[in-house]
CSV table of C-alpha atoms in Angstrom, one decimal:
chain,number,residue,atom,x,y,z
R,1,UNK,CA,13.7,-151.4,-208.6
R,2,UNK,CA,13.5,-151.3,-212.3
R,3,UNK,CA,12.4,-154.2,-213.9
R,4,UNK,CA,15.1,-153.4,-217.0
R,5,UNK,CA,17.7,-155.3,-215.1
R,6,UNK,CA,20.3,-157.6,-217.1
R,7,UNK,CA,18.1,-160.7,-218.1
R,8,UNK,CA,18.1,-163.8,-215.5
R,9,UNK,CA,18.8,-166.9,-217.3
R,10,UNK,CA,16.9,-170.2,-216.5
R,11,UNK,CA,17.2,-173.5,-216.7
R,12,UNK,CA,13.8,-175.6,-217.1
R,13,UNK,CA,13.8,-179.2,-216.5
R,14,UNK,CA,10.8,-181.3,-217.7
R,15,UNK,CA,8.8,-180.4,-220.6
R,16,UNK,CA,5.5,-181.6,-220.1
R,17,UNK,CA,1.9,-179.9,-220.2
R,18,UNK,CA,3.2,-177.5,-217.2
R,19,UNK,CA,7.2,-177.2,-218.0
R,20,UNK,CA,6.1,-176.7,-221.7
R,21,UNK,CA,3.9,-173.6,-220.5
R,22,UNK,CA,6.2,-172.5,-217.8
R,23,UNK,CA,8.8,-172.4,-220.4
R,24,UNK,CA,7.2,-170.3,-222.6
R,25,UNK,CA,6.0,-167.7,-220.0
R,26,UNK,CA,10.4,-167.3,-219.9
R,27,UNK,CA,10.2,-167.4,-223.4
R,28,UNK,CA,7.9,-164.2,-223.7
R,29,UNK,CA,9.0,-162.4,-220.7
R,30,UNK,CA,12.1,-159.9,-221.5
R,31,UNK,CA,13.0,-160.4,-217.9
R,32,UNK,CA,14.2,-164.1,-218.6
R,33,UNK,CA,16.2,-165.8,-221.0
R,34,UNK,CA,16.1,-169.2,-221.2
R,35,UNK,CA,19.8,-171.0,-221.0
R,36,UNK,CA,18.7,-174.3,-221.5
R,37,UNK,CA,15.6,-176.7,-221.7
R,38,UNK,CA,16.2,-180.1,-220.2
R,39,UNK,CA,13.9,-183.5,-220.9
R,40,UNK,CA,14.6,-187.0,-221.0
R,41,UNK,CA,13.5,-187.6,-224.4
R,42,UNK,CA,12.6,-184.8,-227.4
R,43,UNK,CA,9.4,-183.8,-227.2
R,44,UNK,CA,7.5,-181.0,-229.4
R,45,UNK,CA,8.0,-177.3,-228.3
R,46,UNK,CA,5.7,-174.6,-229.0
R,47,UNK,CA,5.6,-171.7,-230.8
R,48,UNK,CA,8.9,-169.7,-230.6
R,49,UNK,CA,10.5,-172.2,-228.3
R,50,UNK,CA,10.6,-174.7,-231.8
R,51,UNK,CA,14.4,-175.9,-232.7
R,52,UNK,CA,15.6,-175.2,-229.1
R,53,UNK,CA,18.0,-177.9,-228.2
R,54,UNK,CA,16.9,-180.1,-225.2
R,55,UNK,CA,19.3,-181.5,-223.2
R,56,UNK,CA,18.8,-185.0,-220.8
R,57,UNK,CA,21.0,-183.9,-217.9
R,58,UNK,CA,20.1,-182.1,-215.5
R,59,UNK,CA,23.5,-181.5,-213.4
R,60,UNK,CA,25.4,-181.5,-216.8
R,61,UNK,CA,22.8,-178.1,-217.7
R,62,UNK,CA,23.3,-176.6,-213.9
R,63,UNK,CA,27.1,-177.1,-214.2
R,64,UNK,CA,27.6,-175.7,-217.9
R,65,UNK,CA,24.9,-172.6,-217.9
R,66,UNK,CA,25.5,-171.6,-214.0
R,67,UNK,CA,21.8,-169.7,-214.7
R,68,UNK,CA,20.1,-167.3,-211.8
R,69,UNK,CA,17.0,-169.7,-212.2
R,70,UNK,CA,15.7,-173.4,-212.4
R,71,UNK,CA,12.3,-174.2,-213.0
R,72,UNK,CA,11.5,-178.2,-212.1
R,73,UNK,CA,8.6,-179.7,-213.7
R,74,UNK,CA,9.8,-183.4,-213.9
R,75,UNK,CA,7.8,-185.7,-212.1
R,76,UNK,CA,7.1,-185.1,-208.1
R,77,UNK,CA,9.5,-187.5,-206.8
R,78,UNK,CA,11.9,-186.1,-208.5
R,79,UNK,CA,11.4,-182.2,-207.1
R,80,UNK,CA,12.9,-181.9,-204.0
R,81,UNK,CA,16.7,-183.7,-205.2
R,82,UNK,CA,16.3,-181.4,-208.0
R,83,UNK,CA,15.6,-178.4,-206.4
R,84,UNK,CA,17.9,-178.8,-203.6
R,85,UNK,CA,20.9,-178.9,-206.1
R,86,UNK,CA,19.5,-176.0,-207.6
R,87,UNK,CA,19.5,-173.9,-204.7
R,88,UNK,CA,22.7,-175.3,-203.1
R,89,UNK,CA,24.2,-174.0,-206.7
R,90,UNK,CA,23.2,-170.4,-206.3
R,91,UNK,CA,20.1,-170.6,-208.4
R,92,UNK,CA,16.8,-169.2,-207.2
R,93,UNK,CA,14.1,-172.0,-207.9
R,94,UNK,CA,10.7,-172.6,-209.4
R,95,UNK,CA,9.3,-175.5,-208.5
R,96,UNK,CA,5.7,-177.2,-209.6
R,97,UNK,CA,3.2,-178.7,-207.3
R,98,UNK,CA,3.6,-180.7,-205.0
R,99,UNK,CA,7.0,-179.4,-203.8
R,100,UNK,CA,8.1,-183.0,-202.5
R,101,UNK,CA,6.5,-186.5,-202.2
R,102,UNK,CA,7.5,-186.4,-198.4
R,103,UNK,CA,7.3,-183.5,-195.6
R,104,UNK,CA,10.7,-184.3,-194.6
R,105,UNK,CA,11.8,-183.5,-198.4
R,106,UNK,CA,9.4,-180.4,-198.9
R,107,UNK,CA,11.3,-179.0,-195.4
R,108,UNK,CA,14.4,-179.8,-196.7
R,109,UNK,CA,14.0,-178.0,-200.0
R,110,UNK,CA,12.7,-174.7,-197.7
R,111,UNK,CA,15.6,-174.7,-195.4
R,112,UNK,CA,18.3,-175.2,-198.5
R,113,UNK,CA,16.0,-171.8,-199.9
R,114,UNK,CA,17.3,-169.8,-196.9
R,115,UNK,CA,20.4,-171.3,-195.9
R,116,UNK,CA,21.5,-170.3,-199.5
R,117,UNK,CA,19.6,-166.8,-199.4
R,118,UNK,CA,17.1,-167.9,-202.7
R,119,UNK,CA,14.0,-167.7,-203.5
R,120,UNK,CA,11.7,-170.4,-203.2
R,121,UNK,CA,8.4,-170.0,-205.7
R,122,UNK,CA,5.9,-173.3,-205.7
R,123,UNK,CA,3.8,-173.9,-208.5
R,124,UNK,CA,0.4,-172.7,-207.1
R,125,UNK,CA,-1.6,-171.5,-210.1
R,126,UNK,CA,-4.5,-170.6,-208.5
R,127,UNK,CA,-2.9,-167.9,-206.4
R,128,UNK,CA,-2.3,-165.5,-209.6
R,129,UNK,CA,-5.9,-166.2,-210.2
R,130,UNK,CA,-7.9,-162.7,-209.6
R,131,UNK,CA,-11.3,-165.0,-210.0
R,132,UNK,CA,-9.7,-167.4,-207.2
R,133,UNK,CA,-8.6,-164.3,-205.5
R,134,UNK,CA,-12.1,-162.8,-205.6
R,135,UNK,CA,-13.5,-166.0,-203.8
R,136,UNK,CA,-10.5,-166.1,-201.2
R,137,UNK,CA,-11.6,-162.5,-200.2
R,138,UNK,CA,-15.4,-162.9,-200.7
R,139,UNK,CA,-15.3,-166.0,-198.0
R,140,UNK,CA,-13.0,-164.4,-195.8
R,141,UNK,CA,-15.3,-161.8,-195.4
R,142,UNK,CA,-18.1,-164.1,-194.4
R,143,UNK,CA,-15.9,-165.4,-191.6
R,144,UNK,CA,-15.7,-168.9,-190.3
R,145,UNK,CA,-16.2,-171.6,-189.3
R,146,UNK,CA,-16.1,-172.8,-192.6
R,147,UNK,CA,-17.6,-175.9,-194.7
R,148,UNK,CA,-15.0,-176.2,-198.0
R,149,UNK,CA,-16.5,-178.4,-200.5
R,150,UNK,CA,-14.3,-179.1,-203.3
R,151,UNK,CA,-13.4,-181.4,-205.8
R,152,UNK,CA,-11.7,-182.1,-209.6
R,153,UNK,CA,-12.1,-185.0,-211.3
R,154,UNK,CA,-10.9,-186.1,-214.4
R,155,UNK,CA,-12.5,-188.2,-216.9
R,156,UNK,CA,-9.8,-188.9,-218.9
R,157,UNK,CA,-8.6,-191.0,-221.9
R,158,UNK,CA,-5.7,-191.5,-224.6
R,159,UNK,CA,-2.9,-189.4,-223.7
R,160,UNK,CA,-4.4,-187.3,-220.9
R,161,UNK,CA,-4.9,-191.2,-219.4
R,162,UNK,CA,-1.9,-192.0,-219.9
R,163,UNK,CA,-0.2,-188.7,-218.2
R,164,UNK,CA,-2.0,-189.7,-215.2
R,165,UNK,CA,-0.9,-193.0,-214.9
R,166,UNK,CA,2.5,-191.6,-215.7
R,167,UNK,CA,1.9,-189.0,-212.8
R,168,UNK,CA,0.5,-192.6,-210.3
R,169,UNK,CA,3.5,-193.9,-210.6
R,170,UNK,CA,4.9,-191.7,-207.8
R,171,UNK,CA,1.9,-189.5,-206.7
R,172,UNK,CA,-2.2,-190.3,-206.1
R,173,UNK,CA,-4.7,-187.6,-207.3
R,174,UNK,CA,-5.7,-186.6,-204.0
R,175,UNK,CA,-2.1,-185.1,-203.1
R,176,UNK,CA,-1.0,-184.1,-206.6
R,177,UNK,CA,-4.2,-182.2,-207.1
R,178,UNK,CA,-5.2,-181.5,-203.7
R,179,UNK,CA,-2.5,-179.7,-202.3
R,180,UNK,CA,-4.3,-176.9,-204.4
R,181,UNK,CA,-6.9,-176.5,-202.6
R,182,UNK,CA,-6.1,-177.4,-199.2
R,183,UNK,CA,-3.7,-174.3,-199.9
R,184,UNK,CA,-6.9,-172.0,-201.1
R,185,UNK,CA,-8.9,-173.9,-197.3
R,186,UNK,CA,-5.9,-172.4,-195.6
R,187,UNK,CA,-5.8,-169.2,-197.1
R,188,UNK,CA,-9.8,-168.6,-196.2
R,189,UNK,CA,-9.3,-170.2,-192.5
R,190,UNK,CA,-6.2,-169.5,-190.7
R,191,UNK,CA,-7.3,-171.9,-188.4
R,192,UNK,CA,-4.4,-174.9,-187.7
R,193,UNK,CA,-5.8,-178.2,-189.1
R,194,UNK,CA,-5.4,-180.9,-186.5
R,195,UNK,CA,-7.3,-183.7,-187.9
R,196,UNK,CA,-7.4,-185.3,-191.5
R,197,UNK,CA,-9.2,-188.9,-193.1
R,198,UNK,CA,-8.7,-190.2,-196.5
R,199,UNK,CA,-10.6,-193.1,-198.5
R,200,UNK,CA,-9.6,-194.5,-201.5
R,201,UNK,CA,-9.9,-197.1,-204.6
R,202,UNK,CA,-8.3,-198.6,-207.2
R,203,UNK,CA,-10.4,-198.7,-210.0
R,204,UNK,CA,-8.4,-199.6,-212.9
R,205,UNK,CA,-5.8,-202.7,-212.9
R,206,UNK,CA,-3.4,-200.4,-215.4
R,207,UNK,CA,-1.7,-198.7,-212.2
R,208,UNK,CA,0.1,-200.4,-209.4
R,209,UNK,CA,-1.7,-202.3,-206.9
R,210,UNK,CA,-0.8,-199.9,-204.3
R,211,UNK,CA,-2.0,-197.1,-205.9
R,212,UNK,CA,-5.6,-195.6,-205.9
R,213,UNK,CA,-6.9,-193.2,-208.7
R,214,UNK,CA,-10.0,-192.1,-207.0
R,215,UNK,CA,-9.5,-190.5,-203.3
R,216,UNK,CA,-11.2,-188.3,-200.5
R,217,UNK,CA,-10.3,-186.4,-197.8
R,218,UNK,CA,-12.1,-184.8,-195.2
R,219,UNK,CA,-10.1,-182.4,-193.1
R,220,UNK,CA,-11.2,-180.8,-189.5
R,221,UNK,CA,-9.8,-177.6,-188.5
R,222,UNK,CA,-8.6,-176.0,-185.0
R,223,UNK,CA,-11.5,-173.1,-185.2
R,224,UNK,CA,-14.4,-176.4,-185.9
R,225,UNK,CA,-14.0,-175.5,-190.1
R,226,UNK,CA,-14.3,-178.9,-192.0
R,227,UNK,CA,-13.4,-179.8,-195.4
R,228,UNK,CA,-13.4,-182.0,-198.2
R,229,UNK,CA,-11.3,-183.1,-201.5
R,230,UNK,CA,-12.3,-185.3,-203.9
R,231,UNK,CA,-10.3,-186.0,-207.0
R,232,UNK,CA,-10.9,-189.2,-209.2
R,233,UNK,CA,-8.6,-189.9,-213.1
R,234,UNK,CA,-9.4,-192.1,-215.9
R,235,UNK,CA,-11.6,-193.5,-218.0
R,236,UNK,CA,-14.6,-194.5,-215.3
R,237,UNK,CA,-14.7,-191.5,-213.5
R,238,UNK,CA,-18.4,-189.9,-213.9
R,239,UNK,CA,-18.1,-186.2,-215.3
R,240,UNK,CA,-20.9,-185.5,-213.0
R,241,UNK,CA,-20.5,-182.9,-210.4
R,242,UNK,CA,-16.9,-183.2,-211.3
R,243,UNK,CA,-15.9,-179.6,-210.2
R,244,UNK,CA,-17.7,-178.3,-207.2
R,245,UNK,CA,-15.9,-175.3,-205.0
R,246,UNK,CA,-18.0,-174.5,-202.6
R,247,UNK,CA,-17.3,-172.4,-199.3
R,248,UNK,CA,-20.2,-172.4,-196.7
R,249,UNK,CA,-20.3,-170.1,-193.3
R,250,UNK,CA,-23.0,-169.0,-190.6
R,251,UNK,CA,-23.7,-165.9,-192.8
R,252,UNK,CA,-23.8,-167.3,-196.4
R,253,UNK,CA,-21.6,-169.1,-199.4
R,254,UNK,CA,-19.6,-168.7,-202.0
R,255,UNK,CA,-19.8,-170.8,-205.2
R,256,UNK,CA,-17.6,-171.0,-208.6
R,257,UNK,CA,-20.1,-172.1,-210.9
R,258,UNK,CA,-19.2,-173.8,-213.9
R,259,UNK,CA,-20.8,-173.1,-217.2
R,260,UNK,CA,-22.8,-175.9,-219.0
R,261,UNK,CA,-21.0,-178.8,-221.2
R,262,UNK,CA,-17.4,-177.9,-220.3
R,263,UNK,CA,-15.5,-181.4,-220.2
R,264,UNK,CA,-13.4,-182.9,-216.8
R,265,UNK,CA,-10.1,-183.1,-219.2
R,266,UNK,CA,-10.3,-180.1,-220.9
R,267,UNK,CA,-7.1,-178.4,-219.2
R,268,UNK,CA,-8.6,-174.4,-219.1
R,269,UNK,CA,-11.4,-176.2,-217.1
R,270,UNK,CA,-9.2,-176.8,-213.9
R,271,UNK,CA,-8.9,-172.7,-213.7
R,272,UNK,CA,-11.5,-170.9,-215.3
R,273,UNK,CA,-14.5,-170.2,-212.7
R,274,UNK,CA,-17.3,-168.8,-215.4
R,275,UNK,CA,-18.9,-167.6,-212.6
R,276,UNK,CA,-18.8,-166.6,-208.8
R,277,UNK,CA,-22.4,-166.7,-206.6
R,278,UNK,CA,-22.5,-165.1,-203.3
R,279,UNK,CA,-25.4,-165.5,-201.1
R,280,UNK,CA,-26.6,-164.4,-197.9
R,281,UNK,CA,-28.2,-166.0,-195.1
R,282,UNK,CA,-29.7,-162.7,-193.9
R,283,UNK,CA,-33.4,-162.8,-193.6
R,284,UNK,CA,-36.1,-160.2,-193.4
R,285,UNK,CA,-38.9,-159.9,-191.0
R,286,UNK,CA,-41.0,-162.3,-192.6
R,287,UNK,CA,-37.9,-165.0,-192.5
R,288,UNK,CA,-37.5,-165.0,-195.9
R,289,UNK,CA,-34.5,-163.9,-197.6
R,290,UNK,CA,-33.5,-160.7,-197.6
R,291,UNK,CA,-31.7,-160.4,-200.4
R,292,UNK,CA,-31.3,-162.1,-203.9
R,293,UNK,CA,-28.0,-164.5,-204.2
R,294,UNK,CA,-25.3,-162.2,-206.5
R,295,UNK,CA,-24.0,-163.3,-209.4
R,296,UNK,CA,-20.1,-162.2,-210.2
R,297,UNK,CA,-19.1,-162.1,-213.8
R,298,UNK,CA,-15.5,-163.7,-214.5
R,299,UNK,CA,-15.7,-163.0,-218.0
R,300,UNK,CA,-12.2,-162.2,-219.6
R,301,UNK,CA,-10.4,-163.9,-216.9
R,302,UNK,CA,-7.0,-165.2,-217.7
R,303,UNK,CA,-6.6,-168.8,-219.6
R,304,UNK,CA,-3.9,-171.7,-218.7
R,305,UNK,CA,-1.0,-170.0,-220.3
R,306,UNK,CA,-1.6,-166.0,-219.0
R,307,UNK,CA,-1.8,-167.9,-215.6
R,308,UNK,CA,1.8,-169.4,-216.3
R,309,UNK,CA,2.7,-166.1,-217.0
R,310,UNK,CA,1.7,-164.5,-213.8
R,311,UNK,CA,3.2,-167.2,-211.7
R,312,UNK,CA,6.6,-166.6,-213.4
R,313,UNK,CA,6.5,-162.5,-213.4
R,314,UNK,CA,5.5,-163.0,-209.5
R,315,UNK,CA,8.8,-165.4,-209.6
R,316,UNK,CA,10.5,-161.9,-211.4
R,317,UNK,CA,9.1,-159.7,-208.6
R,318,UNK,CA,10.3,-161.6,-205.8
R,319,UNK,CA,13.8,-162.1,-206.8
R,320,UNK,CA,14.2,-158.3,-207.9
R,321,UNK,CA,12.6,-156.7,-205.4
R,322,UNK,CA,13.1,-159.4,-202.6
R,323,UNK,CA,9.7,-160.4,-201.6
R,324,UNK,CA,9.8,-162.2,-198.5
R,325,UNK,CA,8.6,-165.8,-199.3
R,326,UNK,CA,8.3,-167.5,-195.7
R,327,UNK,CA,4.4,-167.3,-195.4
R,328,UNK,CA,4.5,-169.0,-199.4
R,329,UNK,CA,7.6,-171.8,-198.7
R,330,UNK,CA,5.2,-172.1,-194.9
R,331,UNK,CA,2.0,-172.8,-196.8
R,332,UNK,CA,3.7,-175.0,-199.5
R,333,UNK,CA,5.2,-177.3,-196.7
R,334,UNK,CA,1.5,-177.3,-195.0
R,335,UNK,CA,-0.8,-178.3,-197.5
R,336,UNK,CA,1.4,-181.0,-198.4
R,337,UNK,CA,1.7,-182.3,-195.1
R,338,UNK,CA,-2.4,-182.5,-194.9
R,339,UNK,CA,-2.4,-184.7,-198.0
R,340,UNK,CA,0.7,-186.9,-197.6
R,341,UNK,CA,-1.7,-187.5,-194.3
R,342,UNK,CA,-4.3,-188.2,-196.4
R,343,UNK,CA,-2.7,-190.7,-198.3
R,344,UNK,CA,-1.5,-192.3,-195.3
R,345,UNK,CA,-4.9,-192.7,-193.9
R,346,UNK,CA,-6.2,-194.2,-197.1
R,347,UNK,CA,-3.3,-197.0,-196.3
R,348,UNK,CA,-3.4,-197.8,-193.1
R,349,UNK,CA,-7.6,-197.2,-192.6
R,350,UNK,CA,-6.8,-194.6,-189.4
R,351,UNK,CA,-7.2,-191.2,-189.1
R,352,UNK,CA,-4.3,-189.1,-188.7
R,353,UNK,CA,-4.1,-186.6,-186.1
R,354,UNK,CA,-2.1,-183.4,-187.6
């Protein structure tokens, strides 16, 4: 279909790091046109976004602008009402990760998508990644059973600290970050997962006693893949070995490799890759390896906002020429469900059978 179709309009609620981005990947893309930015308090908007009105309500926006779009980026426990209503108004929805704070919720938001006949788009960045792409492929080619070792912790401070404890007051780091890459684990496996543990610890007294800002997950899967998440924010956390994606098989790996001196915080950090390393466990005759490990260039690959971009053309694509979105909304619901099991294991000290 041609992409010179009338302009959808969109509504996007919550202008932080993400729904500031989000909303300027509409911004720039002729296929959108933003009807309305909606925030609970004023905040500063970039570039040509700057002297755009924000409104505070929600409904009030939905109601007045009847737009063919909503993107939510308000906090997570506030994602599935929000996109529910959305979808239940005739809008086709964007929402970021995770898509609920319960399983129940994230259902609930899939079945309004097709009851209502709209699309359904979740906030996974790192499938519009072609470097994240490239290691998907690159592991699926080694075959399993997997190891996935993987992990993004934050050493953060000032206002990046004080986003995270804004983000602990509904959602721990090991579900808000790691439905990420239990997504990319069940992209590379499409093994069930069956069993999941978590661990955590509260290591600062500025968040609730019942929340924990470091956490780990280990995660079996039906084919005898295993996998583990670690994700750790504030102030303590060591920016030692504080991004590690690693995928292991019985024929080789697959490694992002990080270049020297980039910081935990630094937002282009949780994407960019640097570097991709293959190797091979073949040997030669004499047992040694037979060939050297390869070393993938990702040089020119897309920053935070291009990545924004792509998730919202991909949002354009589906909606004009109706993509079918089950395996995405499927996914979504999936790796959620593996750490919301996570976080029940780290309170009640048991494993939880999937």
């Amino acid at each position: 279909m041609s992409m010179s179709l009338t302009p959808l309009r969109v509504v996007v609620a919550g202008l932080g790091n993400m729904g500031r981005s989000h909303a300027l990947a509409y911004h720039e893309n002729p296929g959108f046109e933003i009807a309305a930015l909606v925030n609970r308090s004023d905040v500063p908007l970039p570039g040509g976004l700057s002297g755009q009105e924000i409104r505070r309500s929600f409904d009030d926006a939905i109601a007045a602008e009847r737009p063919d779009v909503v993107a939510i980026a308000t906090y997570s426990d506030s994602h599935a009402d929000y996109a529910v209503r959305a979808l239940e108004a005739g809008c086709h929805v964007f929402v970021e990760k995770p898509l609920a704070t319960t399983v129940a919720d994230a259902q609930r938001v899939v079945d309004a998508a097709k009851a209502n006949g709209k699309k359904l788009v979740v906030g996974y960045i790192l499938r519009h990644h072609p470097s994240w792409m490239r290691l998907i492929a690159e592991a699926r080619k080694l075959g399993g059973p997997y190891v996935f070792r993987m992990n993004l912790n934050q050493q953060s401070s000032g206002a990046t600290w004080g986003t995270h404890k804004q983000l602990m007051q509904t959602t721990s780091p090991i579900v808000d970050c790691g439905v990420h890459y239990l997504d990319v684990m069940l992209q590379i496996t499409d093994a069930r997962p069956v069993e999941v543990r978590g661990m955590g610890v509260r290591l600062s007294g500025e968040i609730a006693s019942d929340m924990y800002n470091y956490g780990h997950l280990q995660v079996l899967f039906e084919d005898g893949s295993v996998g583990w998440y670690e994700a750790g924010w504030g102030p303590m956390i060591s920016e030692t070995a504080f991004f590690v994606k690693d995928v292991i098989s019985p024929k080789g790996c697959v490694s992002i490799v990080m270049a020297e001196g980039v910081k935990s915080d630094d937002i282009d950090t949780h994407t960019k890759t640097s570097t991709i390393r293959l190797h091979s466990a073949t040997t030669g005759p004499d047992g040694k390896f037979a060939n050297p490990d390869e070393l993938l260039s990702m040089k020119g690959e897309p920053g935070h906002q291009e990545l924004c971009d792509a998730e919202q053309a991909f949002l354009l694509k589906a909606i004009r020429e109706d993509i079918d979105l089950t395996r995405h909304m499927d996914d979504a619901v999936k790796s959620l469900a593996v750490c919301l099991a996570a976080d029940e294991s780290v309170r009640t000290g048991k494993a939880v059978r999937l």
